[in-house]
Amino acid sequence: MSSDATVTPVTGGFWEDTGKRGIASWIFSTDHKRIGLLYLYSVLGFFLVGVFLGVLIRLELMAPGPTIMTAKTYNAVFTVHGVVMIFLFIIPGIPASFGNLVMPIQIGARDVAFPRLNLLSWWLYAIGAVIVLTSLFTGGGAPDTGWTFYVPFSARTGTNVSLAVFGVFVLGFSSILTGVNFVTTIHRLRAEGMNWGRLPLFVWSLYATAWVQILATPIVAITLLMVIAERTLGVGLFDPSRGGDPVMYQHLFWIYSHPAVYIMILPAMGVISEVIPVFSRKPIFGYKMIAVSSVAIAAAGSVVWGHHMFTSGMSDTAVMVFSFLTFVVAIPSAIKVFNWVSTLYRGSISLEAPMLFALSFILLFSIGGLSGLILGAAATDIHVHDTHFVVGHFHYVMFGGTGFAFFAAAHYWLPKFYGRRYKEKPAIVAWALMFVGFNVMYFTMQVLGMKGMPRRYFDYLPEFARLNFVATVGSWILVTGLIIMLVNLWRGLLKGEPFEGNPWGGASLEWITATPPPTENFEEDPVVTHGPYDFKRAGEP
Amino acid sequence: MSDHDAHKEGSVHIVSYGQLVAVWVSLLLLTVTTVAVTRVDLGAGKVWAALAIACVKSGLVIAFFMHMKYEARLFRIIFFVALVTLAVFIGLTFFDVLYR
Ligand code: HEM
């Protein structure tokens, strides 16, 4: 294969003709593809930081008693792990990286509606990240409140909560800007013939997500400012000893943070809805229902936040109302799962890397979703609340769900933008290791939770020792797979075999433009004549 | 690229000074009413009175100062969605606060 592949391996399309040079051609670029890649590498970097911390957590829990760190350090490590994973990896995750890369092309636009705002959003992300990181080493040191910053502890602890929370506040603006940009782009910049019924489902999911970003994010932003006001000015908003209401904080926090889990999962579902039909060679089953269910999930998901608070001392009436509403969200989620499975039925399935990740998404998300129902029913939740069952549950949804969808997207779309592809075999080995390691770790954690092991403790009773050891071994398998996957992607994209045309036979617009796409995406503005999963007509000019 | 035809929906409407001043004066009057109402003993109705006046005031600001009255339907719908969302959030919180 190529021997001269060491210098500037990726060429053509938007990789050239930018007018700027070096790093400036990235951090000051308003091209949605460059911003998408910028975001991709930023979130990936923080993902790795988070994984490193996660592995440290598992190492500490490998055996009872202090293993590698003190209790105080442990509190800081799981807090930072949570903050990094949630605010720096998974919320911007798919929308800001793959959404930016692919969405404008999928609707036949030359760029997003507000390219500069798009760049500003990345800058705010970078600034917010720097602030969060600074908070770890300044003031009273890394926050130890858990990623949820619950009062009254967060109002009193001596650690640097104020700065960390301010960083999250800035990150919120970055998210809102992406949302505003995407809503406007999808409304205004669709190509001729790209009506709402022809939007790829990934775009539909980004559209629903964007609304949640716009409507819910301001609430957490204000809430976090209130925490800062309480800490620095002594305003008695949440601290009961000053006349405040700590349960009110939990309401305000979850009014955003529950919808935020749909910011995390909806774009992932969009990716899956793209990959499954392409690798089954069959139009998606129930296009309309999947599109509508994205919006339904966004709407219903915004009114279920109370299920995080069943044991908080909230009124029983509220417990019943929120428990009921939580069960309602299961309906549109199940609609999607059934539609994906029906798409597979009698398709000619080809098990390549993106498809393997997508299929495991369905399984892992279903396990996560069903364990969510156990938590959504107040009676059972009271037993497993704040145990490792919860930790297992949300890793199944966020990592097994969104994380795996992120990897599916990487294997599906990145070759398109690099014009080179990864090797298939190592990708499959990596996938298998990750899938096994994942289940060994998190399923075990769910069992531990059922047996009563609480979360956020650095020590546990001796009877939990064996299963904790198993879970830690699981984390090593998972990380081995992860490393193989990333190395394979990296090497493949930089110097792998050329990737040309439309090898997987996708029917949406990103597959008709050049590889890599030119700066303004299309040589000529496209005119759309068929739906995104109309594979029969995709070959026609 | 399409900066020039960006304004094709809804022509630019200019609100006259007279109208703006009229709105401003009514806002002031409503503020006076808010204060006056506190002197009347309405019991629990006090909160409702204050909220009602506040709604009228913000309605005026939104319609005239924020131009919502003259915007295209889509914008009004979008704005309305935001308001309803907020109302739903507050409403659901009251399932807790009222029954605690
Ligand atoms: C190799 C990867 C990972 C490992 C080994 C890992 C491990 C863990 C463990 C053991 C805990 C529980 C700590 C405790 O309660 O005592 C935890 C908490 C958490 N993890 Fe992970 N995790 C990983 C990846 C992720 C990913 C991908 C996400 C999100 C996308 C994530 C988000 C969180 C959050 C939000 C918490 C809760 C932190 C808190 O309690 O404040 N983790 N993780």
XYZ file of C-alpha atoms and ligand atoms in Angstrom:
684
model
C 0.000 0.000 0.000
C 0.983 3.648 0.069
C 4.527 4.234 1.225
C 4.535 8.028 0.962
C 1.621 8.259 3.359
C 3.375 10.104 6.162
C 2.947 13.724 5.041
C -0.464 15.338 4.543
C -2.202 12.082 3.844
C -5.681 13.539 3.531
C -6.259 15.727 0.511
C -8.987 17.043 -1.682
C -12.335 18.666 -1.029
C -12.665 20.788 2.074
C -9.195 19.795 3.262
C -7.779 22.247 0.734
C -8.545 25.794 -0.424
C -9.283 27.421 2.935
C -7.286 30.627 2.606
C -5.881 30.131 6.098
C -2.960 27.973 7.162
C -2.144 25.577 9.927
C -4.123 25.645 13.123
C -5.853 28.904 12.184
C -7.540 27.108 9.304
C -9.287 25.059 11.975
C -9.955 27.206 15.011
C -11.083 30.185 12.927
C -12.855 28.232 10.226
C -16.564 28.718 9.688
C -16.908 25.609 7.521
C -19.342 23.284 9.287
C -17.203 20.273 8.404
C -14.082 21.715 9.973
C -16.040 22.789 13.050
C -17.547 19.320 13.181
C -14.102 17.725 13.169
C -12.856 20.263 15.701
C -15.698 19.280 17.969
C -15.151 15.614 17.247
C -11.566 15.690 18.422
C -12.386 17.902 21.392
C -15.121 15.641 22.691
C -13.061 12.563 21.953
C -10.189 14.013 23.971
C -12.440 14.578 26.944
C -13.972 11.157 26.494
C -10.507 9.681 26.954
C -9.938 11.777 30.069
C -13.265 10.500 31.394
C -12.408 6.914 30.551
C -9.094 7.265 32.381
C -10.914 8.492 35.480
C -13.529 5.741 35.120
C -10.788 3.133 35.068
C -9.312 4.685 38.216
C -12.721 4.406 39.894
C -12.949 0.752 38.965
C -9.399 0.137 40.187
C -10.274 1.625 43.542
C -13.334 -0.609 43.752
C -11.395 -3.696 42.700
C -10.947 -4.757 46.341
C -12.537 -3.615 49.617
C -10.752 -0.983 51.669
C -8.477 1.732 50.298
C -6.885 0.381 47.132
C -5.275 3.202 45.177
C -6.741 6.410 46.622
C -8.271 8.036 49.691
C -11.983 8.516 50.199
C -11.676 12.240 49.548
C -9.846 11.705 46.275
C -12.451 9.153 45.269
C -15.194 11.748 45.742
C -13.341 14.140 43.483
C -12.581 11.477 40.882
C -16.167 10.302 40.388
C -17.380 13.895 40.353
C -14.914 14.933 37.673
C -15.577 11.701 35.760
C -19.284 12.549 35.751
C -18.848 16.227 34.884
C -16.419 15.514 32.051
C -18.481 12.688 30.594
C -21.780 14.552 30.790
C -20.967 18.138 29.974
C -17.823 17.779 27.879
C -18.399 14.507 26.095
C -21.904 13.312 25.737
C -24.080 16.439 25.562
C -22.097 18.069 22.746
C -21.111 14.548 21.576
C -23.092 13.535 18.527
C -24.931 16.776 17.610
C -21.919 19.070 17.630
C -19.550 16.635 15.951
C -21.452 14.396 13.547
C -24.448 16.727 13.444
C -22.222 19.525 12.252
C -20.331 17.300 9.854
C -23.243 15.595 8.203
C -26.541 17.400 8.765
C -26.032 20.340 6.353
C -24.956 17.909 3.642
C -27.896 15.626 4.317
C -30.363 18.441 3.736
C -28.463 19.697 0.704
C -27.253 22.977 2.232
C -23.887 24.631 1.687
C -23.385 25.277 5.399
C -25.386 25.900 8.560
C -27.534 29.019 8.801
C -25.130 30.879 11.103
C -21.579 29.697 10.427
C -19.984 32.233 12.746
C -22.305 31.397 15.584
C -21.264 27.829 14.970
C -17.630 28.751 15.464
C -18.542 30.796 18.540
C -20.257 27.734 19.935
C -17.003 25.771 19.683
C -15.101 28.606 21.311
C -17.556 28.752 24.177
C -17.163 25.022 24.525
C -13.388 25.400 24.684
C -13.602 28.260 27.186
C -16.099 26.379 29.348
C -13.845 23.332 29.288
C -10.835 25.379 30.349
C -12.831 26.882 33.218
C -13.973 23.464 34.394
C -10.426 22.142 34.213
C -9.079 25.181 36.062
C -11.536 24.522 38.879
C -9.846 21.200 39.533
C -6.542 22.746 40.500
C -7.498 26.065 42.052
C -9.418 27.260 45.102
C -10.370 24.387 47.353
C -9.531 21.806 44.684
C -11.660 19.530 42.522
C -15.379 19.534 43.382
C -16.573 16.535 45.379
C -20.331 16.905 45.071
C -21.090 14.418 42.317
C -21.919 15.738 38.867
C -25.354 16.794 40.125
C -24.039 19.525 42.450
C -26.808 18.864 44.981
C -27.411 21.471 47.660
C -27.011 21.950 50.592
C -23.657 20.173 50.295
C -22.619 22.036 47.144
C -23.464 25.322 48.836
C -21.190 24.543 51.768
C -18.298 22.371 50.593
C -14.923 24.064 50.551
C -13.992 22.653 47.141
C -14.052 24.823 44.058
C -17.689 24.277 43.133
C -18.302 27.894 42.123
C -15.801 27.850 39.277
C -16.762 24.398 38.045
C -20.398 25.390 37.987
C -19.555 28.576 36.125
C -17.731 26.504 33.528
C -20.847 24.396 33.062
C -22.834 27.627 32.699
C -20.625 28.684 29.779
C -20.908 25.222 28.225
C -24.668 25.663 28.338
C -24.431 28.651 26.000
C -22.402 26.639 23.564
C -25.159 24.047 23.533
C -27.917 26.621 23.058
C -26.090 28.141 20.080
C -25.831 24.765 18.388
C -29.553 24.280 18.978
C -30.532 27.662 17.525
C -28.299 27.064 14.550
C -29.704 23.631 13.786
C -33.359 24.630 14.102
C -32.811 27.561 11.754
C -30.751 25.523 9.308
C -33.304 22.749 9.087
C -36.153 25.213 8.603
C -34.493 27.498 6.086
C -31.710 25.813 4.178
C -33.209 22.594 2.853
C -32.419 21.966 -0.814
C -35.075 22.051 -3.466
C -37.304 18.996 -3.123
C -36.090 18.226 0.410
C -39.476 18.421 2.114
C -40.064 17.364 5.704
C -41.065 13.876 4.631
C -37.705 13.397 2.905
C -35.512 14.507 5.765
C -33.149 11.761 6.866
C -34.097 10.514 10.326
C -30.779 11.707 11.702
C -31.870 15.230 10.805
C -35.245 14.709 12.446
C -33.566 13.592 15.628
C -31.234 16.590 15.592
C -34.233 18.837 15.078
C -35.998 17.461 18.144
C -32.768 17.641 20.129
C -32.158 21.226 19.148
C -35.486 22.249 20.615
C -34.634 20.646 23.915
C -31.279 22.407 23.871
C -32.960 25.751 23.346
C -35.795 25.339 25.807
C -34.224 23.473 28.702
C -30.625 24.664 28.888
C -31.408 28.181 30.171
C -33.009 26.636 33.240
C -29.891 24.828 34.394
C -27.831 27.888 33.559
C -29.882 30.060 35.893
C -29.965 27.363 38.551
C -26.196 27.108 38.554
C -25.916 30.888 38.862
C -28.204 30.614 41.874
C -25.815 28.114 43.458
C -22.975 30.565 42.886
C -25.078 33.360 44.425
C -25.739 31.190 47.430
C -22.065 30.327 47.844
C -20.580 33.750 47.325
C -23.285 36.138 48.512
C -24.969 33.948 51.095
C -28.402 34.291 49.493
C -30.677 31.706 51.114
C -32.177 30.062 48.046
C -31.608 26.381 48.652
C -29.952 25.953 52.038
C -32.693 25.192 54.582
C -30.700 26.761 57.410
C -31.036 30.048 55.541
C -34.694 29.522 54.734
C -34.086 27.962 51.322
C -35.589 24.824 49.796
C -33.145 22.066 48.776
C -35.843 20.100 46.978
C -36.421 23.125 44.764
C -32.820 22.815 43.617
C -33.453 19.224 42.617
C -36.504 20.279 40.617
C -34.622 23.009 38.815
C -31.606 20.818 38.173
C -33.586 17.912 36.760
C -35.940 20.103 34.735
C -32.879 20.526 32.556
C -30.896 17.431 33.266
C -33.569 14.939 32.483
C -34.365 16.454 29.092
C -30.590 16.546 28.727
C -30.518 12.768 28.643
C -32.662 13.100 25.533
C -30.136 15.564 24.147
C -27.749 12.661 24.616
C -29.858 9.809 23.279
C -31.983 11.290 20.460
C -29.111 12.034 18.062
C -27.808 8.546 18.819
C -31.146 7.096 17.776
C -30.861 9.181 14.630
C -27.523 7.580 13.790
C -28.995 4.136 14.301
C -31.923 4.976 12.034
C -29.398 5.808 9.295
C -27.147 2.795 9.703
C -29.759 0.044 10.095
C -31.556 0.496 6.740
C -28.323 0.993 4.782
C -26.795 -2.229 6.117
C -30.065 -4.138 5.760
C -30.490 -2.917 2.180
C -34.086 -2.109 2.965
C -36.033 1.127 3.399
C -36.601 1.991 7.027
C -39.782 0.548 8.476
C -42.179 3.215 9.754
C -40.348 6.378 8.696
C -43.122 8.642 9.916
C -43.440 6.981 13.288
C -39.712 7.211 13.910
C -39.675 10.876 12.963
C -42.714 11.664 15.096
C -41.432 9.616 18.004
C -38.282 11.746 18.100
C -40.415 14.792 18.692
C -42.653 12.867 21.085
C -39.674 11.714 23.116
C -38.378 15.268 23.284
C -41.758 16.533 24.475
C -42.662 13.748 26.895
C -39.085 13.476 28.125
C -39.269 17.067 29.279
C -41.948 16.349 31.859
C -40.559 13.348 33.703
C -37.752 14.913 35.701
C -39.402 14.095 39.023
C -38.451 10.429 38.745
C -34.975 11.371 39.946
C -36.526 12.636 43.158
C -38.752 9.848 44.455
C -36.777 9.626 47.683
C -36.146 13.353 48.083
C -39.145 14.130 50.250
C -41.219 15.332 47.328
C -45.016 15.012 47.756
C -46.639 11.632 47.101
C -48.913 13.177 44.495
C -45.894 14.342 42.556
C -44.333 10.888 42.854
C -47.394 9.338 41.247
C -47.662 11.919 38.495
C -44.009 11.648 37.524
C -44.003 7.880 37.737
C -46.931 7.753 35.335
C -45.331 10.197 32.927
C -42.113 8.181 32.969
C -43.961 5.144 31.724
C -45.389 7.262 28.935
C -41.887 7.998 27.558
C -41.273 4.300 27.195
C -43.849 4.224 24.389
C -42.100 6.335 21.738
C -38.772 4.740 22.691
C -40.228 1.296 22.152
C -41.732 2.435 18.851
C -38.244 3.137 17.615
C -36.849 -0.167 18.779
C -39.675 -2.116 17.140
C -39.281 -0.187 13.910
C -35.548 -0.890 13.747
C -36.144 -4.550 14.356
C -38.855 -4.609 11.688
C -36.428 -2.965 9.279
C -34.013 -5.820 9.861
C -36.692 -8.402 9.179
C -35.939 -10.069 5.830
C -33.351 -7.469 4.955
C -30.084 -8.586 3.428
C -28.018 -7.749 6.447
C -24.314 -7.115 6.126
C -22.456 -7.212 9.412
C -19.828 -4.554 8.911
C -18.429 -2.442 11.733
C -21.044 0.364 11.728
C -23.824 -2.208 11.698
C -22.332 -4.198 14.577
C -22.204 -1.077 16.696
C -25.748 -0.208 15.678
C -27.081 -3.654 16.491
C -25.414 -3.674 19.886
C -26.931 -0.259 20.464
C -30.393 -1.789 20.158
C -29.597 -4.460 22.728
C -27.746 -2.259 25.203
C -30.259 0.547 24.925
C -33.088 -1.888 25.530
C -31.408 -3.251 28.653
C -30.826 0.307 29.833
C -34.350 1.355 28.992
C -35.982 -1.595 30.688
C -33.903 -1.150 33.832
C -35.058 2.450 33.622
C -38.619 1.291 34.066
C -37.608 -0.415 37.306
C -36.327 2.954 38.432
C -39.368 4.749 37.059
C -41.749 2.757 39.227
C -41.644 4.440 42.602
C -42.092 1.216 44.567
C -39.015 -0.482 43.147
C -37.003 2.701 42.865
C -37.011 3.221 46.593
C -35.059 -0.025 46.990
C -32.458 0.566 44.338
C -32.189 4.341 44.501
C -28.573 5.539 44.779
C -27.151 2.057 44.331
C -24.884 0.649 41.652
C -28.048 -0.467 39.883
C -28.535 3.136 38.874
C -24.919 3.444 37.793
C -25.338 0.322 35.657
C -28.597 1.641 34.226
C -27.296 4.968 33.029
C -24.073 3.556 31.634
C -26.188 1.124 29.602
C -28.170 4.014 28.167
C -25.435 6.612 27.814
C -22.396 4.513 27.012
C -24.038 1.395 25.564
C -26.533 3.668 23.832
C -25.033 6.975 22.876
C -21.397 5.886 23.162
C -21.868 2.932 20.826
C -23.898 5.060 18.424
C -21.046 7.559 18.415
C -18.676 4.762 17.383
C -21.161 3.543 14.771
C -21.236 7.068 13.358
C -17.448 7.248 13.378
C -17.139 4.040 11.365
C -19.976 5.015 9.057
C -19.225 8.636 8.221
C -15.572 9.401 8.904
C -14.248 7.532 5.844
C -16.480 9.786 3.780
C -14.719 12.858 5.118
C -11.194 11.473 5.036
C -11.441 9.606 1.769
C -9.673 6.677 3.386
C -10.964 3.788 5.381
C -10.055 1.737 8.425
C -9.399 -2.002 8.343
C -12.496 -4.083 8.864
C -11.021 -6.980 10.894
C -9.502 -4.991 13.764
C -12.687 -2.928 13.873
C -14.715 -6.072 14.456
C -12.286 -7.432 17.044
C -12.434 -4.091 18.843
C -16.203 -4.087 18.740
C -16.374 -7.618 20.161
C -14.017 -6.796 23.025
C -15.907 -3.639 23.876
C -19.235 -5.381 23.776
C -18.078 -8.186 26.056
C -16.174 -5.930 28.445
C -19.087 -3.557 28.623
C -21.563 -6.211 29.695
C -19.172 -7.888 32.095
C -18.663 -4.566 33.851
C -22.075 -2.962 33.882
C -24.278 -5.998 34.191
C -22.267 -6.970 37.224
C -22.711 -3.480 38.595
C -26.460 -3.791 38.209
C -26.428 -7.048 40.126
C -24.332 -5.436 42.834
C -26.856 -2.641 43.071
C -29.724 -5.081 43.434
C -27.812 -6.641 46.308
C -27.587 -3.243 47.935
C -24.192 -1.757 47.083
C -24.589 2.030 47.209
C -23.059 4.358 44.620
C -20.507 7.081 45.318
C -18.674 5.172 48.098
C -15.024 4.238 47.834
C -15.442 1.184 50.061
C -17.986 -1.624 50.435
C -18.938 -4.628 52.513
C -16.731 -7.711 52.045
C -19.560 -9.764 50.519
C -19.465 -7.533 47.414
C -15.767 -8.193 46.779
C -16.015 -10.954 44.173
C -18.456 -9.207 41.869
C -16.562 -5.940 42.121
C -13.441 -7.719 40.990
C -15.325 -9.112 37.999
C -16.589 -5.634 37.100
C -13.075 -4.229 37.214
C -11.805 -6.959 34.905
C -14.671 -6.004 32.591
C -13.366 -2.444 32.496
C -9.968 -3.701 31.296
C -11.534 -5.711 28.482
C -13.603 -2.710 27.469
C -10.634 -0.370 27.425
C -8.539 -2.827 25.411
C -11.246 -2.868 22.755
C -11.505 0.902 22.861
C -7.778 1.353 22.259
C -7.771 -1.067 19.336
C -10.749 0.722 17.841
C -9.230 4.183 18.112
C -5.823 3.142 16.780
C -7.451 1.339 13.874
C -9.637 4.338 13.037
C -6.773 6.771 13.314
C -4.379 4.770 11.169
C -7.037 3.894 8.651
C -8.283 7.423 8.194
C -4.800 8.808 7.743
C -3.204 6.163 5.587
C -5.708 3.399 4.899
C -7.106 2.206 1.606
C -8.884 4.876 -0.422
C -12.587 5.196 0.212
C -14.529 6.302 -2.806
C -18.061 6.650 -4.018
C -20.830 4.978 -2.121
C -19.612 1.519 -1.074
C -22.461 0.927 1.368
C -25.177 2.122 -0.974
C -26.628 4.913 1.156
C -29.415 6.945 -0.435
C -29.115 10.220 1.482
C -27.360 13.226 0.012
C -23.978 12.833 1.713
C -23.410 9.813 -0.525
C -23.872 11.655 -3.801
C -21.335 14.406 -3.265
C -17.599 13.999 -3.799
C -15.344 12.233 -1.265
C -14.144 14.205 0.678
C -16.933 16.763 0.167
C -15.905 20.110 -1.334
C -15.909 23.254 0.806
C -19.490 24.177 0.000
C -20.561 20.550 -0.026
C -21.879 20.232 -3.589
C -20.541 21.308 -6.957
C -24.122 22.209 -7.855
C -27.017 22.699 -5.445
C -28.777 19.336 -5.400
C -32.422 18.793 -6.300
C -33.998 16.027 -4.268
C -36.324 13.621 -6.015
C -36.613 10.708 -3.629
C -36.639 9.832 0.067
C -33.501 9.145 2.116
C -34.087 5.382 2.256
C -35.293 4.896 -1.287
C -32.362 2.674 -2.221
C -33.907 1.591 -5.507
C -33.998 5.081 -6.899
C -30.728 6.190 -5.329
C -28.730 4.884 -8.265
C -30.684 6.951 -10.773
C -29.273 10.336 -11.713
C -24.926 33.820 0.202
C -28.615 34.511 0.627
C -28.280 37.542 2.891
C -30.257 39.712 0.526
C -33.430 37.721 0.352
C -33.354 36.913 4.063
C -36.081 39.425 4.839
C -38.671 38.187 2.451
C -40.984 36.931 5.200
C -42.778 39.746 7.060
C -41.822 43.238 5.936
C -40.007 45.415 8.442
C -42.603 47.177 10.533
C -41.782 50.465 12.188
C -43.667 51.252 15.371
C -44.392 54.936 15.765
C -43.056 56.925 18.713
C -46.606 57.702 19.811
C -47.417 54.043 20.080
C -44.231 53.278 21.961
C -44.885 56.057 24.439
C -48.457 54.883 24.893
C -47.254 51.400 25.731
C -44.680 52.806 28.111
C -47.291 54.898 29.894
C -49.600 51.943 30.263
C -46.731 49.954 31.741
C -46.194 52.691 34.285
C -49.902 52.776 35.105
C -49.940 49.043 35.567
C -46.994 49.318 37.930
C -48.946 51.831 39.963
C -51.867 49.390 39.988
C -49.608 46.630 41.263
C -48.589 48.779 44.180
C -52.141 49.956 44.801
C -53.504 46.414 44.848
C -51.222 45.471 47.720
C -53.133 47.923 49.933
C -56.431 46.140 49.358
C -56.941 43.019 51.442
C -57.604 40.280 48.906
C -56.317 37.306 50.908
C -54.916 34.638 48.600
C -56.286 36.605 45.649
C -53.373 38.975 46.120
C -50.983 36.652 44.349
C -53.383 36.149 41.469
C -53.884 39.881 41.099
C -50.146 40.510 41.030
C -49.618 37.692 38.536
C -52.452 38.892 36.302
C -51.044 42.400 36.116
C -47.565 41.044 35.460
C -48.940 38.957 32.596
C -50.568 41.950 30.975
C -47.358 43.916 31.317
C -45.131 41.270 29.842
C -47.707 40.780 27.104
C -47.371 44.437 26.167
C -43.591 44.293 26.179
C -43.569 41.175 24.035
C -46.152 42.437 21.562
C -44.790 45.931 21.009
C -41.247 46.300 22.286
C -40.216 42.848 21.130
C -42.235 43.252 17.911
C -43.979 39.938 18.276
C -47.261 41.485 17.108
C -45.750 42.174 13.701
C -43.765 38.987 13.190
C -44.566 36.077 10.920
C -46.835 33.364 12.263
C -44.018 30.860 12.596
C -42.153 33.103 15.026
C -45.257 33.639 17.074
C -45.872 29.927 17.270
C -42.275 29.300 18.289
C -42.504 31.954 20.943
C -45.740 30.464 22.193
C -44.120 27.042 22.447
C -41.494 28.485 24.760
C -44.158 30.067 26.967
C -46.205 26.901 27.176
C -43.098 24.912 28.042
C -42.327 27.251 30.890
C -45.901 27.061 32.131
C -45.792 23.264 32.047
C -42.534 23.192 33.996
C -43.892 25.487 36.662
C -47.240 23.699 36.733
C -45.727 20.267 37.261
C -43.503 21.568 40.031
C -46.660 22.554 41.847
C -47.690 18.907 42.110
C -44.913 18.796 44.652
C -45.109 22.212 46.269
C -48.886 22.235 46.779
C -49.224 18.701 48.144
C -46.131 18.426 50.296
C -14.442 2.794 30.610
C -15.419 3.592 30.801
C -16.113 3.890 32.121
C -15.907 3.358 33.373
C -14.904 2.330 33.804
C -16.869 4.004 34.257
C -17.020 3.707 35.601
C -17.860 4.360 36.477
C -18.154 3.983 37.827
C -17.588 2.747 38.524
C -18.989 4.899 38.374
C -19.610 4.878 39.777
C -18.841 5.641 40.794
C -19.570 5.571 42.115
O -20.792 5.817 42.156
O -18.924 5.279 43.146
C -19.253 5.873 37.352
C -20.072 6.973 37.508
C -20.491 7.771 36.456
N -20.174 7.614 35.110
Fe -18.889 6.266 34.324
N -17.605 4.894 33.532
C -17.175 4.851 32.219
C -17.687 5.564 31.160
C -18.674 6.530 31.271
C -19.312 7.192 30.167
C -19.018 6.939 28.691
C -20.192 8.075 30.711
C -21.140 9.038 30.026
C -21.307 9.162 28.824
C -20.110 7.980 32.134
C -20.842 8.750 33.030
C -20.839 8.598 34.401
C -21.590 9.422 35.327
C -22.481 10.604 34.957
C -21.356 8.917 36.615
C -21.957 9.440 37.916
C -20.980 10.297 38.645
C -21.587 10.754 39.930
O -22.030 9.897 40.707
O -21.629 11.979 40.144
N -19.197 7.016 32.443
N -18.568 5.525 36.191
